XYZ file of C-alpha atoms in Angstrom:
743
model
C -80.184 9.450 -65.082
C -83.477 11.004 -63.868
C -85.251 7.648 -64.174
C -83.923 6.729 -60.731
C -85.665 9.648 -59.002
C -89.307 10.640 -58.532
C -90.772 13.139 -60.980
C -92.839 16.075 -59.631
C -95.496 18.186 -61.437
C -96.548 21.190 -59.317
C -99.247 22.461 -61.715
C -102.088 20.273 -60.377
C -105.052 22.012 -58.765
C -106.428 20.993 -55.417
C -109.394 19.240 -57.103
C -107.092 17.329 -59.452
C -104.831 16.248 -56.600
C -107.755 14.952 -54.546
C -110.258 13.746 -57.099
C -107.934 12.394 -59.786
C -104.909 11.264 -57.744
C -105.812 10.447 -54.145
C -109.470 9.336 -54.507
C -109.258 8.470 -58.200
C -112.960 9.215 -58.785
C -114.140 6.445 -56.443
C -117.942 6.079 -56.517
C -117.840 5.185 -52.809
C -117.317 8.750 -51.667
C -118.296 12.128 -52.978
C -115.539 14.751 -52.708
C -115.928 18.548 -52.840
C -114.819 21.902 -51.420
C -111.157 21.546 -52.480
C -108.390 23.971 -51.468
C -104.595 23.930 -51.363
C -102.043 26.494 -50.158
C -98.316 26.708 -49.670
C -95.219 28.822 -50.208
C -95.346 31.879 -52.475
C -92.157 31.359 -54.456
C -91.217 34.097 -56.901
C -90.618 31.542 -59.631
C -94.268 30.518 -59.564
C -93.370 27.087 -58.194
C -95.519 25.465 -55.489
C -94.802 23.489 -52.314
C -97.343 20.828 -53.360
C -97.820 18.708 -56.441
C -98.295 15.388 -58.147
C -95.423 12.891 -58.283
C -94.735 9.579 -59.958
C -91.964 7.159 -59.094
C -90.258 7.623 -62.449
C -89.172 3.988 -62.371
C -87.114 4.658 -59.235
C -88.573 1.944 -57.051
C -90.133 4.506 -54.692
C -92.814 2.821 -52.489
C -95.665 4.674 -54.259
C -96.132 4.486 -58.035
C -97.616 7.986 -57.865
C -99.351 10.306 -55.460
C -99.357 13.719 -53.815
C -96.391 15.471 -52.193
C -96.861 18.236 -49.613
C -93.593 19.852 -48.522
C -92.063 22.669 -46.474
C -89.908 23.359 -49.554
C -90.592 23.628 -53.263
C -92.275 20.448 -54.451
C -89.709 20.156 -57.262
C -86.921 20.148 -54.654
C -88.202 16.883 -53.178
C -86.933 15.034 -56.275
C -83.737 13.052 -55.836
C -80.816 12.836 -55.692
C -80.252 13.446 -51.986
C -77.266 15.606 -52.776
C -77.622 18.573 -50.393
C -79.499 19.720 -47.320
C -82.930 20.994 -48.331
C -83.738 24.224 -46.419
C -86.057 26.451 -48.478
C -88.545 29.139 -47.538
C -90.695 31.860 -49.112
C -91.711 35.350 -48.136
C -94.674 35.515 -45.756
C -94.965 31.731 -45.495
C -96.657 31.195 -42.153
C -97.593 28.186 -40.052
C -100.997 26.760 -39.203
C -102.960 27.176 -35.919
C -104.827 23.874 -36.285
C -101.514 22.030 -36.617
C -100.160 23.896 -33.601
C -103.171 22.799 -31.560
C -103.053 19.201 -32.772
C -99.358 18.825 -31.879
C -99.393 21.130 -28.821
C -96.795 23.450 -30.381
C -96.837 27.169 -31.176
C -93.957 27.919 -33.497
C -94.723 26.553 -36.988
C -93.961 28.205 -40.324
C -93.906 27.259 -44.011
C -97.208 25.334 -43.841
C -98.523 23.456 -46.906
C -102.236 22.577 -46.599
C -104.560 20.406 -48.722
C -108.243 20.374 -47.672
C -111.468 18.860 -48.989
C -114.843 17.488 -47.939
C -115.993 13.935 -48.543
C -119.199 11.967 -47.932
C -118.542 8.232 -47.437
C -121.051 5.539 -48.300
C -119.314 3.172 -45.859
C -118.297 3.161 -42.194
C -114.517 3.547 -42.596
C -111.892 5.162 -44.751
C -108.099 5.128 -44.974
C -105.197 6.258 -47.108
C -101.456 5.500 -47.250
C -98.644 7.935 -46.566
C -94.950 8.220 -45.861
C -93.110 10.966 -43.948
C -89.611 12.093 -44.998
C -87.295 14.685 -43.455
C -83.851 16.234 -43.644
C -83.832 16.125 -39.829
C -82.990 12.422 -39.992
C -79.268 13.126 -39.552
C -76.727 13.000 -36.726
C -78.275 13.428 -33.284
C -81.097 15.693 -34.549
C -83.793 12.969 -34.174
C -83.292 13.190 -30.408
C -84.415 16.849 -30.398
C -85.773 18.270 -33.658
C -88.707 17.516 -35.937
C -91.063 19.299 -38.321
C -94.753 18.657 -37.731
C -97.602 17.328 -39.819
C -101.149 16.146 -39.181
C -104.144 14.650 -40.965
C -107.037 16.464 -39.333
C -110.616 15.133 -39.545
C -114.001 16.338 -38.299
C -117.612 16.488 -39.434
C -117.900 19.313 -41.958
C -119.296 22.530 -40.557
C -119.155 21.333 -36.939
C -117.395 23.062 -34.071
C -115.930 19.764 -32.935
C -112.159 19.647 -32.435
C -110.113 18.023 -35.142
C -109.013 14.386 -34.766
C -105.394 13.760 -35.858
C -105.030 10.568 -37.922
C -101.239 10.824 -38.412
C -100.375 8.719 -35.351
C -97.927 5.956 -34.575
C -100.118 2.841 -34.957
C -101.983 1.771 -31.822
C -100.882 4.914 -29.940
C -101.905 8.541 -29.548
C -98.362 9.679 -30.436
C -98.034 11.932 -33.527
C -95.620 10.696 -36.170
C -92.485 12.910 -36.083
C -88.733 12.514 -36.441
C -88.474 12.559 -32.640
C -91.088 9.791 -32.202
C -89.972 7.434 -34.991
C -86.243 6.780 -35.232
C -83.609 4.094 -34.558
C -81.058 4.152 -31.755
C -78.871 7.258 -31.880
C -75.686 5.892 -30.372
C -74.649 7.816 -27.275
C -77.537 10.291 -27.525
C -80.982 8.688 -27.321
C -82.511 5.209 -27.596
C -84.646 3.961 -30.461
C -88.331 4.848 -30.348
C -90.989 3.174 -32.515
C -88.126 1.871 -34.638
C -90.477 -0.592 -36.376
C -91.940 2.339 -38.311
C -88.612 3.888 -39.319
C -87.899 3.135 -42.977
C -84.317 4.093 -43.749
C -81.590 6.658 -43.888
C -81.107 7.722 -47.504
C -77.916 7.886 -49.518
C -77.031 10.251 -52.336
C -78.951 8.271 -54.982
C -82.207 8.196 -53.033
C -85.346 8.716 -55.173
C -86.187 11.687 -52.930
C -84.068 14.550 -51.636
C -84.383 13.758 -47.903
C -81.974 12.174 -45.419
C -84.469 9.692 -44.023
C -88.034 8.411 -44.140
C -90.597 6.292 -42.343
C -92.162 3.124 -43.682
C -95.432 3.423 -45.596
C -98.087 3.948 -42.953
C -101.877 4.073 -43.013
C -104.118 6.831 -41.724
C -107.640 5.598 -41.016
C -110.809 6.317 -39.127
C -114.318 5.073 -38.620
C -116.986 7.326 -40.168
C -120.760 7.510 -40.386
C -122.084 6.559 -43.836
C -123.802 9.480 -45.594
C -122.204 12.099 -43.303
C -120.010 14.796 -44.840
C -116.524 15.149 -43.305
C -113.821 17.747 -43.707
C -110.185 16.620 -43.854
C -107.161 18.888 -43.608
C -103.737 17.539 -44.585
C -101.049 19.903 -43.275
C -97.257 19.929 -42.859
C -95.054 22.768 -41.556
C -91.568 23.573 -40.333
C -91.264 23.713 -36.559
C -89.029 26.255 -34.761
C -87.237 27.439 -37.929
C -87.530 26.987 -41.725
C -84.321 24.973 -41.985
C -84.086 21.227 -42.674
C -87.310 20.684 -44.674
C -89.745 17.772 -44.549
C -92.499 16.333 -46.764
C -95.426 13.904 -46.715
C -96.062 11.616 -49.663
C -99.670 10.352 -50.097
C -100.182 7.159 -52.085
C -102.164 7.644 -55.272
C -105.545 5.875 -55.345
C -104.988 4.856 -51.686
C -107.976 6.813 -50.359
C -110.176 3.863 -49.602
C -113.772 4.293 -48.433
C -114.666 0.800 -47.369
C -114.607 -1.603 -44.466
C -112.183 -1.316 -41.592
C -110.930 -4.822 -41.012
C -108.728 -3.676 -38.156
C -104.993 -3.365 -37.869
C -102.543 -5.661 -39.581
C -101.467 -8.551 -37.403
C -97.759 -8.776 -38.128
C -94.704 -10.300 -36.577
C -92.832 -7.084 -37.424
C -95.274 -5.039 -35.323
C -95.366 -7.616 -32.505
C -99.084 -8.408 -32.832
C -99.470 -11.606 -34.884
C -102.127 -14.243 -34.163
C -100.945 -17.255 -32.172
C -100.851 -20.628 -33.927
C -104.013 -22.617 -33.332
C -106.159 -19.556 -32.718
C -108.858 -18.189 -35.025
C -109.416 -14.525 -35.774
C -112.649 -12.955 -37.048
C -112.537 -10.249 -39.706
C -115.708 -8.160 -39.670
C -116.500 -6.300 -42.883
C -120.093 -5.488 -41.989
C -121.528 -2.313 -43.521
C -125.173 -1.471 -42.728
C -127.605 -2.338 -45.507
C -128.413 -5.216 -47.824
C -124.956 -5.566 -49.315
C -123.088 -8.430 -50.934
C -119.672 -9.633 -49.759
C -116.861 -11.576 -51.330
C -113.655 -12.505 -49.469
C -110.189 -13.054 -50.950
C -107.000 -14.560 -49.506
C -103.716 -13.660 -51.194
C -105.697 -12.373 -54.200
C -107.694 -15.593 -54.664
C -111.380 -15.740 -53.892
C -112.308 -17.930 -50.966
C -115.977 -18.223 -51.941
C -117.017 -16.822 -48.562
C -119.847 -14.291 -48.938
C -120.723 -13.564 -45.311
C -119.861 -10.238 -43.602
C -117.608 -12.043 -41.114
C -114.657 -14.193 -42.142
C -112.899 -16.489 -39.691
C -109.139 -16.582 -40.285
C -107.160 -19.731 -39.497
C -103.937 -19.109 -41.389
C -101.569 -16.339 -42.476
C -102.345 -14.281 -45.547
C -103.462 -10.998 -47.067
C -107.247 -10.855 -46.654
C -109.502 -8.586 -48.675
C -113.232 -8.133 -48.776
C -115.215 -6.566 -51.652
C -118.537 -5.130 -50.558
C -121.038 -4.122 -53.241
C -123.333 -1.574 -51.681
C -126.933 -2.266 -52.508
C -128.350 0.074 -55.148
C -124.999 1.767 -55.955
C -121.981 1.261 -58.169
C -119.737 1.472 -55.101
C -117.632 -1.561 -54.449
C -116.078 -0.863 -51.057
C -113.016 -2.819 -50.023
C -111.147 -3.626 -46.895
C -107.787 -5.265 -46.630
C -105.652 -6.560 -43.806
C -102.548 -8.720 -43.490
C -102.623 -11.524 -40.949
C -99.521 -13.395 -39.819
C -99.344 -16.288 -37.394
C -96.682 -16.870 -34.812
C -95.599 -20.381 -33.979
C -96.113 -21.368 -30.348
C -93.064 -21.675 -28.114
C -91.313 -25.017 -28.349
C -91.063 -26.313 -24.788
C -89.638 -29.390 -23.108
C -91.427 -31.342 -20.418
C -89.488 -31.757 -17.201
C -89.163 -34.003 -14.186
C -88.324 -32.383 -10.851
C -87.112 -34.695 -8.108
C -87.067 -33.466 -4.517
C -86.030 -35.046 -1.236
C -88.570 -35.817 1.474
C -87.380 -35.050 5.011
C -89.905 -37.319 6.783
C -90.798 -39.817 4.039
C -94.501 -38.867 4.021
C -94.579 -38.327 0.261
C -95.070 -34.591 0.634
C -92.212 -32.162 0.290
C -91.426 -28.668 -0.943
C -90.400 -28.079 -4.551
C -88.732 -25.074 -6.139
C -90.498 -25.224 -9.488
C -88.313 -22.482 -10.935
C -85.401 -24.923 -11.087
C -86.830 -26.337 -14.322
C -87.243 -22.916 -15.970
C -84.237 -23.365 -18.222
C -85.168 -26.969 -19.006
C -88.679 -25.923 -20.076
C -87.515 -23.004 -22.243
C -84.330 -24.639 -23.468
C -82.527 -21.481 -22.406
C -84.324 -19.410 -25.044
C -84.129 -15.844 -23.731
C -86.857 -14.739 -26.167
C -89.395 -16.659 -24.085
C -91.048 -15.497 -20.890
C -90.231 -16.874 -17.460
C -92.534 -19.848 -16.877
C -95.623 -19.509 -14.695
C -96.883 -22.677 -13.054
C -100.424 -23.992 -12.764
C -101.915 -27.041 -11.108
C -104.296 -27.335 -14.076
C -103.954 -25.968 -17.603
C -107.432 -24.457 -17.281
C -106.588 -22.544 -14.085
C -106.820 -18.770 -14.313
C -104.402 -17.956 -11.495
C -100.853 -19.332 -11.415
C -99.226 -20.922 -8.373
C -98.362 -17.943 -6.171
C -95.086 -19.144 -4.671
C -93.417 -21.486 -7.164
C -90.153 -21.540 -5.207
C -91.938 -23.076 -2.195
C -94.592 -25.392 -3.645
C -95.854 -28.438 -1.740
C -97.328 -31.366 -3.649
C -100.385 -31.605 -1.372
C -102.926 -32.367 -4.116
C -101.009 -33.273 -7.257
C -97.679 -34.534 -8.485
C -98.062 -32.869 -11.870
C -97.990 -29.135 -12.593
C -97.813 -27.190 -15.829
C -95.390 -24.492 -16.847
C -96.861 -21.782 -19.062
C -94.471 -19.858 -21.309
C -95.187 -17.143 -23.863
C -93.113 -15.878 -26.737
C -92.527 -12.215 -27.526
C -96.006 -12.067 -29.067
C -97.640 -13.421 -25.877
C -98.464 -16.726 -27.576
C -98.671 -19.402 -24.859
C -97.552 -23.013 -24.630
C -97.538 -25.458 -21.719
C -94.931 -27.946 -20.506
C -95.705 -30.758 -18.106
C -93.635 -30.915 -14.928
C -93.675 -34.269 -13.151
C -92.938 -33.971 -9.411
C -91.178 -36.967 -7.871
C -89.716 -37.902 -4.500
C -86.073 -39.014 -4.400
C -85.575 -42.468 -2.881
C -81.864 -42.984 -3.469
C -80.089 -44.719 -0.575
C -77.205 -42.727 0.915
C -74.645 -44.559 3.039
C -74.186 -43.527 6.675
C -71.340 -41.060 6.734
C -68.238 -41.282 8.883
C -67.453 -38.129 10.863
C -65.232 -35.594 9.154
C -62.447 -35.173 11.715
C -60.141 -32.191 11.744
C -57.544 -31.209 14.294
C -57.800 -27.804 15.950
C -54.818 -26.417 14.138
C -54.657 -22.850 15.332
C -52.909 -21.469 18.402
C -56.203 -21.129 20.260
C -57.188 -24.707 21.026
C -60.885 -23.886 21.536
C -62.631 -26.678 19.619
C -63.375 -24.547 16.534
C -61.756 -24.925 13.152
C -62.423 -24.186 9.502
C -63.427 -27.002 7.147
C -63.094 -26.930 3.364
C -66.305 -28.842 2.741
C -65.530 -29.450 -0.943
C -62.303 -31.268 -0.143
C -62.888 -32.497 3.430
C -66.422 -33.919 3.045
C -67.624 -34.062 -0.571
C -65.320 -36.872 -1.825
C -66.499 -39.157 0.995
C -70.190 -38.369 0.382
C -69.989 -38.954 -3.388
C -67.965 -42.145 -3.075
C -69.857 -44.919 -4.869
C -72.577 -42.609 -6.234
C -73.173 -41.864 -9.934
C -70.944 -39.280 -11.575
C -72.093 -35.736 -12.214
C -73.550 -35.123 -8.766
C -72.649 -32.122 -6.658
C -73.040 -31.521 -2.924
C -74.429 -28.499 -1.079
C -74.305 -28.039 2.702
C -76.865 -26.632 5.140
C -77.251 -26.145 8.892
C -80.635 -27.868 9.129
C -82.420 -30.600 7.262
C -85.282 -28.228 6.449
C -82.838 -25.747 4.924
C -81.399 -28.595 2.866
C -84.863 -29.507 1.536
C -85.716 -25.893 0.698
C -82.145 -25.000 -0.321
C -82.232 -22.025 2.005
C -79.096 -20.475 3.507
C -76.431 -22.717 1.975
C -73.199 -22.917 3.946
C -70.029 -21.504 2.386
C -67.376 -23.935 1.239
C -65.018 -22.562 3.892
C -67.060 -23.257 7.010
C -66.132 -22.932 10.696
C -68.173 -25.046 13.094
C -70.445 -23.028 15.397
C -70.788 -25.712 18.085
C -67.656 -26.517 20.062
C -65.820 -29.748 19.192
C -68.512 -31.313 16.977
C -71.586 -30.386 14.965
C -74.033 -32.071 12.589
C -74.685 -30.407 9.241
C -76.697 -31.669 6.261
C -75.415 -32.498 2.807
C -77.831 -32.131 -0.105
C -76.727 -34.175 -3.108
C -77.875 -32.434 -6.269
C -78.376 -33.804 -9.758
C -79.005 -30.752 -11.937
C -82.282 -29.291 -10.640
C -83.106 -32.488 -8.754
C -82.418 -33.562 -5.201
C -80.651 -36.928 -5.232
C -80.573 -37.291 -1.455
C -79.981 -35.590 1.896
C -77.739 -37.024 4.587
C -76.469 -35.774 7.937
C -72.753 -35.599 8.442
C -70.819 -34.890 11.617
C -67.885 -32.525 11.554
C -65.588 -32.984 14.523
C -62.742 -30.844 15.835
C -60.085 -32.605 17.945
C -58.412 -30.415 20.543
C -54.804 -31.527 21.186
C -53.116 -29.272 23.724
C -50.777 -31.411 25.881
C -49.439 -29.952 29.122
C -45.968 -28.440 29.350
C -45.648 -27.845 25.605
C -44.762 -24.198 25.933
C -41.325 -23.100 24.783
C -38.638 -24.048 27.297
C -35.094 -22.755 27.783
C -32.341 -25.152 28.887
C -28.656 -24.533 29.611
C -25.628 -26.531 28.569
C -22.940 -26.288 31.271
C -19.415 -26.183 29.926
C -20.364 -28.286 26.884
C -21.653 -31.222 28.893
C -24.549 -33.171 27.189
C -28.089 -32.548 28.494
C -31.214 -34.663 28.269
C -34.401 -32.934 27.181
C -37.769 -34.669 27.136
C -41.591 -34.442 26.934
C -44.201 -36.726 28.435
C -44.550 -40.339 27.393
C -47.746 -41.783 25.906
C -48.118 -39.973 22.569
C -48.461 -41.921 19.326
C -45.281 -40.604 17.773
C -42.395 -38.200 18.298
C -40.184 -36.467 15.808
C -37.282 -34.352 17.053
C -35.528 -31.804 14.913
C -32.293 -33.721 15.424
C -33.885 -36.929 14.119
C -34.713 -38.595 17.430
C -38.088 -40.406 17.564
C -38.508 -41.082 21.293
C -39.956 -38.851 23.992
C -36.446 -37.602 24.850
C -33.127 -36.773 23.264
C -29.658 -35.639 24.314
C -28.074 -32.399 23.152
C -24.628 -30.872 23.601
C -24.714 -27.818 21.316
C -26.497 -24.532 21.826
C -29.441 -23.819 19.483
C -33.174 -24.440 19.024
C -34.572 -27.963 19.177
C -38.189 -28.966 18.486
C -40.209 -32.067 19.114
C -43.520 -32.753 17.355
C -45.788 -35.201 19.121
C -48.960 -36.663 17.582
C -51.984 -38.368 19.087
C -53.987 -41.293 17.749
C -56.128 -39.006 15.521
C -53.008 -37.588 13.886
C -53.241 -34.215 15.598
C -49.870 -32.703 16.389
C -48.359 -30.409 19.000
C -44.882 -28.919 18.831
C -42.628 -27.900 21.693
C -39.442 -25.872 21.310
C -36.375 -26.152 23.498
C -34.000 -23.210 23.406
C -30.540 -24.472 24.381
C -28.121 -21.805 25.658
C -24.434 -22.403 26.459
C -23.342 -21.554 30.010
C -20.624 -22.550 32.506
C -18.747 -22.018 35.784
C -16.847 -18.723 36.032
C -13.106 -18.350 36.702
C -11.968 -15.624 39.107
C -8.914 -14.034 37.529
C -8.241 -11.292 40.100
C -9.820 -9.038 42.689
C -9.199 -5.309 42.747
C -9.435 -3.911 46.289
C -9.695 -0.205 47.021
C -9.298 0.073 50.840
C -8.149 2.489 53.537
C -10.953 4.741 52.214
C -13.637 4.358 54.831
C -17.083 4.437 53.267
C -15.479 4.524 49.866
C -13.823 1.127 50.168
C -14.682 -1.047 47.132
C -14.029 -4.477 45.651
C -14.048 -5.375 41.913
C -14.086 -9.062 40.980
C -12.431 -9.822 37.671
C -13.526 -13.067 35.987
C -13.973 -15.036 32.774
C -16.862 -17.324 31.717
C -19.755 -17.796 29.182
C -22.545 -17.830 31.734
C -24.666 -15.193 33.348
C -23.437 -14.594 36.882
C -24.219 -13.227 40.337
C -21.546 -12.092 42.828
C -21.171 -12.259 46.595
C -18.619 -11.456 49.331
C -20.208 -13.793 51.862
C -21.856 -16.621 49.877
C -25.286 -15.519 51.106
C -26.068 -12.159 49.611
C -25.606 -11.950 45.849
C -25.764 -9.083 43.389
C -25.685 -8.819 39.578
C -22.598 -6.594 39.483
C -19.033 -7.715 40.257
C -18.358 -4.276 41.736
C -18.978 -3.815 45.467
C -18.971 -0.429 47.189
C -18.958 0.795 50.787
C -17.123 -2.345 51.833
C -16.164 -2.378 55.491
C -12.710 -3.484 56.574
C -12.498 -7.197 57.121
C -11.739 -10.527 55.555
C -14.079 -11.852 52.829
C -14.644 -14.865 50.550
C -15.376 -13.931 46.929
C -18.150 -16.073 45.237
C -19.346 -16.149 41.567
C -22.585 -18.112 40.907
C -23.880 -19.061 37.400
C -27.582 -18.144 37.518
C -28.308 -20.972 35.037
C -27.197 -23.514 37.610
C -23.816 -24.487 36.235
C -22.141 -23.986 39.640
C -19.832 -21.843 41.807
C -16.011 -21.929 41.604
C -13.907 -22.255 44.815
C -14.275 -18.951 46.651
C -11.256 -16.637 46.925
C -10.354 -14.985 50.235
C -9.557 -11.275 50.389
C -8.864 -8.648 53.075
C -10.113 -5.113 53.094
C -7.917 -2.923 55.300
C -8.643 0.400 56.978
C -7.380 2.480 59.893
C -9.134 3.894 62.973
C -9.875 7.609 62.741
C -9.231 8.002 66.498
C -8.415 6.040 69.679
C -8.770 6.733 73.440
C -5.892 5.254 75.434
C -7.456 5.903 78.852
C -7.089 2.419 80.315
C -10.772 1.466 80.083
C -9.826 -1.515 77.831
C -11.968 -0.101 75.045
C -10.194 1.438 72.083
C -6.961 1.775 74.038
C -4.676 0.922 71.093
C -4.403 2.301 67.540
C -3.674 -0.483 65.069
C -4.536 -1.706 61.541
C -7.074 -4.551 61.718
C -5.793 -7.709 60.022
C -2.312 -6.205 59.720
C -0.949 -9.503 61.077
C -1.938 -10.965 57.703
C 0.757 -8.724 56.223
C 3.846 -9.478 58.308
C 6.090 -7.407 56.039
C 3.969 -4.312 56.453
C 5.888 -1.218 57.688
C 3.822 1.225 59.809
C 5.230 4.645 61.021
C 3.487 7.261 63.194
C 4.499 10.987 63.191
C 3.384 14.017 65.104
C 2.136 17.104 63.355
C 5.682 18.324 62.891
C 6.841 15.179 61.117
C 8.685 13.754 64.081
C 8.691 9.967 64.134
C 6.891 8.907 67.263
C 6.963 5.111 66.757
C 7.100 2.210 64.329
C 4.215 -0.197 64.954
C 4.729 -3.953 64.751
C 1.960 -5.328 62.441
C 1.797 -8.441 64.615
C 1.593 -6.585 67.858
C -1.220 -4.906 69.789
C -0.641 -1.515 68.217
C 0.398 1.950 69.576
C -0.678 2.738 73.140
C -0.329 6.554 72.853
C 3.036 6.886 74.669
C 6.401 8.171 73.664
C 9.435 6.867 75.551
C 7.078 5.481 78.191
C 5.275 8.805 78.662
C 1.675 9.454 77.731
C 1.333 11.914 74.896
C -1.310 14.574 75.188
C -4.351 14.470 72.894
C -3.473 15.577 69.432
C -3.576 14.642 65.710
C -1.009 12.208 64.358
C 0.014 11.092 60.875
C 0.944 7.662 59.608
C 2.669 6.039 56.670
C 2.079 2.388 55.689
C 4.317 0.596 53.257
C 2.916 -2.703 51.955
C 4.762 -5.571 50.315
C 3.901 -4.423 46.793
C 5.433 -1.016 47.667
C 2.001 0.465 47.963
C 2.166 3.460 50.323
C -0.845 4.641 52.277
C -0.801 7.876 54.277
C -3.354 9.421 56.586
C -3.970 10.898 59.988
C -5.963 10.114 63.115
C -6.725 11.674 66.480
C -5.560 10.692 69.962
C -8.292 11.574 72.401
C -7.854 11.822 76.199
């Protein structure tokens, strides 16, 4: 079972770890001054040691492990959280300074000096940590550093454990994938994997194999300090694994050029590898493990491969090497394009929006950059305003596109002028259909205008609308589909006919609003008198008429109350509708008249009637009132009138009499008020009228047809006094009262 996990031996000395494992006794560098330190575990175990892959498939066949736990505990399986510590196990101040932290503990440190014979060195490593779990990578990480400086100098250390091509130290918090809902991926290219239970090592996650490297001065002694420590607390341990025999003192051929790290070489380009080391040395270059026969210090790469140089240093047994992997990226595959624009004045010069062919050039590939346009492929500066480009000097431009690796390709864009004939357009006529006949209306341009414009043209074209011809050329400020004219009655707008990104043609088109507001088309009320038919009509001269009762002339006859409409249209098909409101009415019938008389100022008349009309009432045929009830009616004879206010007529008036009695009389022979009588009493020949004194004595019976009582009794004048009367009318109505005789 153990064959699937790494095997650790923690008995190696510092010199054995460096000289026999990491450097493997290379003649290209002298190593010395070895030291190693770590946790003081009571079992005698160490936090550092030698490991081999044990047939597990671990990325390194063997190497050195430096851990914040026991070295043995780094062996798989990854069955439990590794959080070990030892008494008095402190951190490291140089690591604190290198990472700008101050709270390390459990530091494991391997140090040595080396003197290179070449100008560069490197070694391979991998970082692993229990803190690769849950959301911890967003916040927590142990720290490690590979610190380098000239031996014995007071220079600050240089940290070589950096994310490639950055100054960012490698940590859990700087190299991890997306932590869903907590933090985005950062430097994910260099994250290796999360580890399952059967991982060769006992850590939750790890980076890819990375390379620490630096330029050095041949013959100069350097000190290197490899250190790892827990940060903040001793929980959740971490380790660094150094590849055995990976300490290479040789030529620095530069960084790998890989698609995975977004820095490959672009197809068609060459790339120089420089393995030069000062001195009279010999060189031999290899590609994919096969000699190329090239023996110069510089090798020009033209294709992908793993390139290695062997440099035999003159007068030594040192064969320095340098190795780099070069990958090539294919150039973007682009499509040439033709962009056709309309010319407003036919001078051959117009304005193009070059960006309209962006998708054509890239084929819609979102991995490619947005095209930049140039008048010449050799131009340094692109066209500054590609959406407003005039073909003043050329009818051909070039679209430059790069892929995600900044590899460029060019597409040719041919600029052409549209010369398609467009038929003269008939006006688009619309009736002013709202209540406010003001010469403005809303057009649905897609349905009102577009079918006419596209009639007879090739299929697949679309139409856009603009206020001005210049806007149509530049495609600025397109009109909405639902457009209301801004000039009363009629307006010219411009239709741009579009074929994909190309202008097929531009044509003016008139939109016209017809105002149709005939006179006397307001609602009208008419009255039907006693069911007699009535003719209703509107003016002659319209193109058509449709009545709600089916009539189709300018008039019709009606005999029933209700609403009637007529819709008239003019020659353009605009319509106007008038409503007639027919109301039944008629002449009234007087059924009776109630008279309240002999009451002075309180005399009244009430006219009783029947009828379906609306009526006014009068007692003289001149002065009318809305009420059939009259008050304060003076004595006299009257004619009762009822008038239908809707003009249906007046029935034959009815005569009435309002009677009253004098409150006094003065029989003094002056011919004025000498007799007391009831005015109009002659109209009631059967009236009985008796006069009594205050004691109830009958003084006289007055003849209703006579002149009245002259104030005498048995031929003698009666002194002034009050007298009472009783009147008996034909309907047995009895009226009593009193009056004064004045002398």
